[in-house]
């Protein structure tokens, strides 16, 4: 990867981060709770530890785990 390509990748990543930050501020302004990165990671870990429903006899699989009721500030 050339130096210019590296700079372009970094610039794109920073632009994406800025857009995510701006979106989080708008969501908070609308009255919702936006978790910080550590809290978000902890919630994801908890979600993956929730027991899943067993697969149905038809083999179609179970339902995904439910989100906590406080996720993103609302049910």
XYZ file of C-alpha atoms in Angstrom:
75
model
C 0.000 0.000 0.000
C 1.400 3.364 -0.986
C 1.662 6.324 1.360
C -1.216 8.063 -0.423
C -3.435 4.980 -0.098
C -2.620 4.805 3.614
C -3.527 8.474 4.032
C -6.802 7.899 2.156
C -7.708 4.934 4.393
C -6.940 6.939 7.540
C -8.936 9.922 6.265
C -11.910 7.677 5.451
C -11.759 6.127 8.926
C -11.655 9.529 10.584
C -14.566 10.703 8.451
C -16.577 7.654 9.476
C -15.755 8.280 13.138
C -16.869 11.898 12.876
C -20.162 10.843 11.248
C -20.741 8.284 14.038
C -20.040 10.950 16.674
C -22.453 13.383 15.007
C -25.125 10.675 14.812
C -24.672 9.844 18.504
C -25.101 13.516 19.423
C -28.323 13.726 17.373
C -29.666 10.551 19.008
C -28.864 11.928 22.478
C -30.515 15.244 21.570
C -33.657 13.269 20.689
C -33.708 11.922 24.251
C -32.166 8.481 23.788
C -29.215 7.035 25.687
C -26.119 6.353 23.588
C -23.682 3.987 25.334
C -19.959 4.687 25.234
C -17.720 2.104 23.541
C -16.941 0.152 26.730
C -20.613 0.008 27.740
C -21.573 -1.032 24.200
C -18.981 -3.844 24.225
C -20.203 -5.023 27.644
C -23.805 -5.123 26.405
C -22.787 -7.120 23.337
C -20.961 -9.647 25.551
C -24.063 -9.961 27.758
C -26.248 -10.481 24.696
C -24.028 -13.299 23.472
C -24.244 -14.968 26.887
C -28.068 -14.977 26.935
C -29.537 -18.445 26.439
C -30.985 -18.985 23.010
C -34.162 -20.841 22.234
C -33.571 -24.352 20.949
C -34.062 -25.154 17.315
C -37.518 -26.196 16.232
C -38.110 -29.773 15.032
C -38.385 -28.436 11.486
C -34.764 -27.330 11.737
C -35.499 -23.673 11.100
C -33.509 -22.613 14.163
C -34.395 -20.620 17.225
C -35.107 -16.965 17.669
C -32.264 -14.534 18.355
C -31.765 -13.367 21.932
C -33.907 -10.406 22.946
C -32.298 -7.008 23.483
C -32.342 -5.632 27.032
C -35.285 -3.275 27.546
C -32.961 -0.338 28.224
C -30.983 -0.811 25.003
C -30.521 2.545 23.259
C -32.711 4.165 25.871
C -35.955 2.481 24.960
C -37.690 -0.893 24.719
